[in-house]
């Protein structure tokens, strides 16, 4: 399972999140679940996804309908949070995953590996000998650094998973916060690197796992749907705000579920990779 929540605006506009999960045994075909949550007028959006339990439950159902087997291991890549939010978000979301599994079937408790993916950092990797670099002089794709510039207490690493085309590559940084599967470090590295090769928009490997990219694409599409619905969440009355193109506030008493139905894709496409 992979997730990437992104703030969709300011003020009282809801934030949009997407859960993207594989629905085949090769981890190449994916489905998505979209969630929104209100901010109650606050400028700071909550880092946790309040509807994650329901989203995970629906994704597990989709996986079973496609493969006819319940997953016994869940590898969860998380994007969109800073280091100061790691453990707050991890505690809430791992618990939500566990509750979603138990809600499906009593005693169903797959092991969870929870990995945070980050690109917002200033670390760059360089080769000591220019002959060891690729054509652009960057470190080769697949390079892993797990000591020297990483934490001495936590399980984190840098992975440069893509070949450089121009300029200096920025490697992705990964933090393994929970690993109930007890994967060897090399297994986490290889899995993460291999997932960077299944991005359907590109014939090359990309800088972060493809499902994480898909989660970004799904949230972008959901935000576009929210804008096309022309809600004006910052309007307290029925009047349209200047520059909104005739936007309207949600109906009095309209719930998040009703707004979500308004912006959700058609039933014929919601289980497909429509965001590609």
CSV table of C-alpha atoms in Angstrom, one decimal:
chain,number,residue,atom,x,y,z
A,1,UNK,CA,0.0,0.0,0.0
A,2,UNK,CA,1.3,3.5,-0.8
A,3,UNK,CA,-0.1,6.8,0.1
A,4,UNK,CA,0.7,10.5,-0.6
A,5,UNK,CA,-1.5,13.1,1.0
A,6,UNK,CA,-1.2,16.6,-0.5
A,7,UNK,CA,-2.7,19.9,0.8
A,8,UNK,CA,-5.2,21.1,-1.8
A,9,UNK,CA,-5.5,24.7,-0.8
A,10,UNK,CA,-5.8,27.2,2.0
A,11,UNK,CA,-8.3,28.2,4.5
A,12,UNK,CA,-11.3,25.8,4.9
A,13,UNK,CA,-10.7,24.0,1.6
A,14,UNK,CA,-10.4,20.2,2.3
A,15,UNK,CA,-7.1,18.5,1.9
A,16,UNK,CA,-7.0,15.6,-0.6
A,17,UNK,CA,-5.3,12.3,0.0
A,18,UNK,CA,-4.8,9.2,-2.1
A,19,UNK,CA,-4.1,5.6,-1.2
A,20,UNK,CA,-2.7,3.6,-4.1
A,21,UNK,CA,-2.3,-0.1,-3.8
A,22,UNK,CA,-1.3,-3.0,-6.1
A,23,UNK,CA,-4.1,-5.3,-7.3
A,24,UNK,CA,-1.9,-8.0,-8.9
A,25,UNK,CA,0.8,-10.3,-7.8
A,26,UNK,CA,3.5,-8.5,-9.9
A,27,UNK,CA,2.9,-5.0,-8.2
A,28,UNK,CA,2.4,-3.5,-11.7
A,29,UNK,CA,-1.3,-2.8,-11.7
A,30,UNK,CA,-2.8,-0.4,-9.2
A,31,UNK,CA,-6.1,1.0,-7.9
A,32,UNK,CA,-6.7,4.0,-5.8
A,33,UNK,CA,-8.9,5.3,-3.0
A,34,UNK,CA,-9.4,9.1,-2.6
A,35,UNK,CA,-10.1,10.7,0.7
A,36,UNK,CA,-10.8,14.3,1.8
A,37,UNK,CA,-11.0,15.9,5.2
A,38,UNK,CA,-12.0,19.3,6.3
A,39,UNK,CA,-9.6,21.7,8.0
A,40,UNK,CA,-12.3,23.7,9.9
A,41,UNK,CA,-10.8,26.9,8.7
A,42,UNK,CA,-7.3,26.2,10.1
A,43,UNK,CA,-4.3,27.1,8.1
A,44,UNK,CA,-2.4,24.0,9.1
A,45,UNK,CA,-3.6,20.7,7.6
A,46,UNK,CA,-3.6,17.6,9.7
A,47,UNK,CA,-0.7,15.3,8.7
A,48,UNK,CA,-2.7,12.1,9.4
A,49,UNK,CA,-5.4,10.8,7.1
A,50,UNK,CA,-8.6,10.4,9.2
A,51,UNK,CA,-10.3,8.1,6.7
A,52,UNK,CA,-7.3,5.8,6.2
A,53,UNK,CA,-9.0,2.8,7.9
A,54,UNK,CA,-11.9,2.8,5.4
A,55,UNK,CA,-9.5,3.4,2.5
A,56,UNK,CA,-7.3,0.5,3.4
A,57,UNK,CA,-10.3,-1.7,3.9
A,58,UNK,CA,-11.6,-1.0,0.4
A,59,UNK,CA,-8.2,-1.5,-1.1
A,60,UNK,CA,-7.8,-4.9,0.6
A,61,UNK,CA,-11.2,-5.9,-0.9
A,62,UNK,CA,-10.1,-4.8,-4.3
A,63,UNK,CA,-6.9,-6.8,-4.0
A,64,UNK,CA,-8.8,-9.9,-2.9
A,65,UNK,CA,-11.3,-9.5,-5.8
A,66,UNK,CA,-8.5,-9.3,-8.3
A,67,UNK,CA,-6.1,-12.0,-6.9
A,68,UNK,CA,-8.5,-14.1,-4.9
A,69,UNK,CA,-5.9,-14.2,-2.0
A,70,UNK,CA,-5.6,-12.1,1.1
A,71,UNK,CA,-2.3,-10.3,1.4
A,72,UNK,CA,-0.2,-11.7,4.3
A,73,UNK,CA,2.3,-8.8,4.1
A,74,UNK,CA,1.7,-5.1,3.6
A,75,UNK,CA,4.5,-2.8,2.5
A,76,UNK,CA,3.4,0.7,3.0
A,77,UNK,CA,5.3,3.6,1.4
A,78,UNK,CA,4.3,7.0,2.9
A,79,UNK,CA,5.0,10.4,1.3
A,80,UNK,CA,4.1,13.9,2.3
A,81,UNK,CA,5.3,14.2,5.9
A,82,UNK,CA,8.3,15.7,7.6
A,83,UNK,CA,10.6,14.1,10.1
A,84,UNK,CA,8.9,15.9,13.0
A,85,UNK,CA,5.6,14.2,12.1
A,86,UNK,CA,7.0,10.7,11.6
A,87,UNK,CA,6.0,9.0,14.8
A,88,UNK,CA,2.7,10.8,15.2
A,89,UNK,CA,1.6,9.8,11.8
A,90,UNK,CA,3.1,6.3,12.0
A,91,UNK,CA,1.3,5.4,15.2
A,92,UNK,CA,-2.0,6.6,13.9
A,93,UNK,CA,-1.8,5.0,10.4
A,94,UNK,CA,-0.3,1.6,11.4
A,95,UNK,CA,-3.1,1.3,13.9
A,96,UNK,CA,-5.6,2.3,11.2
A,97,UNK,CA,-4.2,-0.5,8.9
A,98,UNK,CA,-4.5,-3.0,11.7
A,99,UNK,CA,-8.1,-2.0,12.4
A,100,UNK,CA,-9.0,-2.2,8.7
A,101,UNK,CA,-7.7,-5.8,8.6
A,102,UNK,CA,-9.6,-6.8,11.7
A,103,UNK,CA,-12.7,-5.2,10.4
A,104,UNK,CA,-12.6,-7.5,7.3
A,105,UNK,CA,-12.0,-10.7,9.3
A,106,UNK,CA,-11.5,-11.5,12.9
A,107,UNK,CA,-7.9,-12.6,13.5
A,108,UNK,CA,-6.7,-11.3,10.2
A,109,UNK,CA,-3.4,-9.6,11.1
A,110,UNK,CA,-0.9,-9.3,8.2
A,111,UNK,CA,2.5,-8.0,9.0
A,112,UNK,CA,3.3,-4.4,8.1
A,113,UNK,CA,6.4,-2.6,6.9
A,114,UNK,CA,6.0,1.1,7.1
A,115,UNK,CA,8.5,3.2,5.0
A,116,UNK,CA,8.6,7.0,4.6
A,117,UNK,CA,9.9,8.4,1.3
A,118,UNK,CA,11.4,11.9,1.2
A,119,UNK,CA,12.7,14.1,-1.6
A,120,UNK,CA,12.8,17.3,0.3
A,121,UNK,CA,16.4,17.3,1.5
A,122,UNK,CA,19.7,18.8,0.5
A,123,UNK,CA,21.9,15.7,0.3
A,124,UNK,CA,23.7,14.9,-3.0
A,125,UNK,CA,25.9,11.9,-3.8
A,126,UNK,CA,29.1,12.1,-5.9
A,127,UNK,CA,31.6,9.6,-7.2
A,128,UNK,CA,35.2,9.8,-6.1
A,129,UNK,CA,36.5,8.6,-9.5
A,130,UNK,CA,34.8,10.1,-12.5
A,131,UNK,CA,35.1,6.8,-14.3
A,132,UNK,CA,32.7,5.3,-11.8
A,133,UNK,CA,29.9,7.7,-12.7
A,134,UNK,CA,27.3,7.4,-15.5
A,135,UNK,CA,27.3,9.4,-18.7
A,136,UNK,CA,26.3,12.6,-16.9
A,137,UNK,CA,28.8,12.1,-14.1
A,138,UNK,CA,26.3,11.1,-11.5
A,139,UNK,CA,26.4,8.0,-9.3
A,140,UNK,CA,25.0,5.0,-11.1
A,141,UNK,CA,21.4,4.1,-10.8
A,142,UNK,CA,20.9,1.7,-7.9
A,143,UNK,CA,23.4,3.3,-5.6
A,144,UNK,CA,22.5,2.9,-1.9
A,145,UNK,CA,24.1,4.8,0.9
A,146,UNK,CA,23.2,3.5,4.4
A,147,UNK,CA,26.1,4.8,6.6
A,148,UNK,CA,28.2,7.9,7.1
A,149,UNK,CA,25.4,10.4,6.3
A,150,UNK,CA,22.5,8.4,7.8
A,151,UNK,CA,21.2,8.0,11.4
A,152,UNK,CA,23.2,5.9,13.8
A,153,UNK,CA,20.0,4.8,15.6
A,154,UNK,CA,17.2,4.6,13.0
A,155,UNK,CA,16.9,2.5,9.9
A,156,UNK,CA,17.2,5.0,7.0
A,157,UNK,CA,19.1,5.1,3.7
A,158,UNK,CA,19.5,7.0,0.5
A,159,UNK,CA,18.8,5.4,-2.8
A,160,UNK,CA,19.7,6.9,-6.2
A,161,UNK,CA,17.4,4.9,-8.4
A,162,UNK,CA,17.4,6.8,-11.6
A,163,UNK,CA,20.1,7.6,-14.2
A,164,UNK,CA,21.0,11.3,-14.5
A,165,UNK,CA,20.1,13.1,-17.7
A,166,UNK,CA,21.3,16.6,-16.8
A,167,UNK,CA,22.7,18.2,-13.7
A,168,UNK,CA,23.2,16.5,-10.3
A,169,UNK,CA,20.8,13.8,-9.2
A,170,UNK,CA,18.9,14.1,-6.0
A,171,UNK,CA,18.6,10.7,-4.3
A,172,UNK,CA,15.5,9.8,-2.4
A,173,UNK,CA,15.7,9.2,1.4
A,174,UNK,CA,13.8,6.4,3.0
A,175,UNK,CA,13.0,5.9,6.7
A,176,UNK,CA,11.9,2.4,7.8
A,177,UNK,CA,9.8,3.1,10.9
A,178,UNK,CA,8.1,-0.2,11.3
A,179,UNK,CA,9.2,-3.6,9.9
A,180,UNK,CA,7.1,-6.5,11.3
A,181,UNK,CA,8.2,-8.5,8.2
A,182,UNK,CA,11.8,-8.4,9.5
A,183,UNK,CA,13.2,-7.9,6.0
A,184,UNK,CA,17.0,-7.8,5.6
A,185,UNK,CA,18.2,-4.4,4.7
A,186,UNK,CA,19.2,-5.6,1.2
A,187,UNK,CA,15.7,-6.8,0.6
A,188,UNK,CA,14.2,-3.4,1.4
A,189,UNK,CA,16.8,-1.8,-0.9
A,190,UNK,CA,16.0,-4.1,-3.8
A,191,UNK,CA,12.3,-3.9,-3.4
A,192,UNK,CA,12.3,-0.1,-3.4
A,193,UNK,CA,14.7,0.0,-6.4
A,194,UNK,CA,12.6,-2.5,-8.4
A,195,UNK,CA,9.4,-0.5,-7.7
A,196,UNK,CA,11.2,2.4,-9.4
A,197,UNK,CA,11.1,0.5,-12.7
A,198,UNK,CA,7.3,-0.1,-13.1
A,199,UNK,CA,6.3,3.5,-13.7
A,200,UNK,CA,4.0,3.3,-16.7
A,201,UNK,CA,4.7,6.8,-18.0
A,202,UNK,CA,8.4,6.2,-18.5
A,203,UNK,CA,10.6,3.4,-20.0
A,204,UNK,CA,13.4,4.3,-17.5
A,205,UNK,CA,13.6,3.9,-13.7
A,206,UNK,CA,12.4,6.9,-11.8
A,207,UNK,CA,13.5,8.6,-8.6
A,208,UNK,CA,10.9,7.2,-6.2
A,209,UNK,CA,8.8,4.1,-6.2
A,210,UNK,CA,6.2,4.2,-9.0
A,211,UNK,CA,3.2,3.7,-6.7
A,212,UNK,CA,4.3,6.8,-4.8
A,213,UNK,CA,4.3,8.7,-8.1
A,214,UNK,CA,0.8,7.3,-8.8
A,215,UNK,CA,-0.4,8.6,-5.5
A,216,UNK,CA,0.7,12.1,-6.5
A,217,UNK,CA,-1.0,11.8,-9.8
A,218,UNK,CA,-4.2,10.6,-8.2
A,219,UNK,CA,-4.2,13.5,-5.7
A,220,UNK,CA,-3.6,15.9,-8.5
A,221,UNK,CA,-6.6,14.5,-10.4
A,222,UNK,CA,-8.8,14.6,-7.3
A,223,UNK,CA,-7.9,18.2,-6.7
A,224,UNK,CA,-8.8,19.0,-10.3
A,225,UNK,CA,-12.1,17.3,-9.8
A,226,UNK,CA,-12.6,19.3,-6.6
A,227,UNK,CA,-11.9,22.5,-8.5
A,228,UNK,CA,-14.2,21.5,-11.4
A,229,UNK,CA,-17.0,21.0,-8.8
A,230,UNK,CA,-16.6,24.7,-8.2
A,231,UNK,CA,-17.0,24.6,-4.5
A,232,UNK,CA,-16.2,27.9,-2.7
A,233,UNK,CA,-15.3,26.6,0.8
A,234,UNK,CA,-14.2,30.0,2.0
A,235,UNK,CA,-17.7,31.6,1.3
A,236,UNK,CA,-20.0,31.8,4.3
A,237,UNK,CA,-23.0,32.7,2.2
A,238,UNK,CA,-24.3,31.7,-1.2
A,239,UNK,CA,-22.5,34.5,-3.1
A,240,UNK,CA,-19.7,33.6,-5.4
A,241,UNK,CA,-16.2,34.9,-4.6
A,242,UNK,CA,-14.3,37.1,-7.0
A,243,UNK,CA,-12.3,35.1,-9.5
A,244,UNK,CA,-13.9,31.7,-8.7
A,245,UNK,CA,-15.8,31.5,-11.9
A,246,UNK,CA,-19.2,31.1,-10.3
A,247,UNK,CA,-18.1,28.8,-7.5
A,248,UNK,CA,-20.6,27.7,-4.9
A,249,UNK,CA,-20.3,26.8,-1.2
A,250,UNK,CA,-21.2,23.3,-0.2
A,251,UNK,CA,-24.9,22.8,0.5
A,252,UNK,CA,-25.9,23.4,4.2
A,253,UNK,CA,-25.2,20.3,6.1
A,254,UNK,CA,-23.4,18.6,3.2
A,255,UNK,CA,-21.1,15.9,4.5
A,256,UNK,CA,-17.6,15.0,3.4
A,257,UNK,CA,-19.0,11.8,2.0
A,258,UNK,CA,-21.4,13.7,-0.2
A,259,UNK,CA,-18.6,16.0,-1.5
A,260,UNK,CA,-16.4,13.0,-2.1
A,261,UNK,CA,-19.1,11.4,-4.2
A,262,UNK,CA,-19.3,14.6,-6.3
A,263,UNK,CA,-15.6,14.4,-7.1
A,264,UNK,CA,-15.1,10.7,-7.4
A,265,UNK,CA,-14.5,9.0,-10.8
A,266,UNK,CA,-17.2,7.0,-12.5
A,267,UNK,CA,-17.6,3.4,-11.3
A,268,UNK,CA,-16.3,2.1,-14.7
A,269,UNK,CA,-12.9,3.8,-14.1
A,270,UNK,CA,-12.4,4.0,-10.4
A,271,UNK,CA,-10.7,0.6,-10.3
A,272,UNK,CA,-8.4,1.4,-13.2
A,273,UNK,CA,-5.3,3.5,-13.5
A,274,UNK,CA,-7.3,6.5,-14.8
A,275,UNK,CA,-4.7,9.0,-13.5
A,276,UNK,CA,-2.0,7.9,-16.0
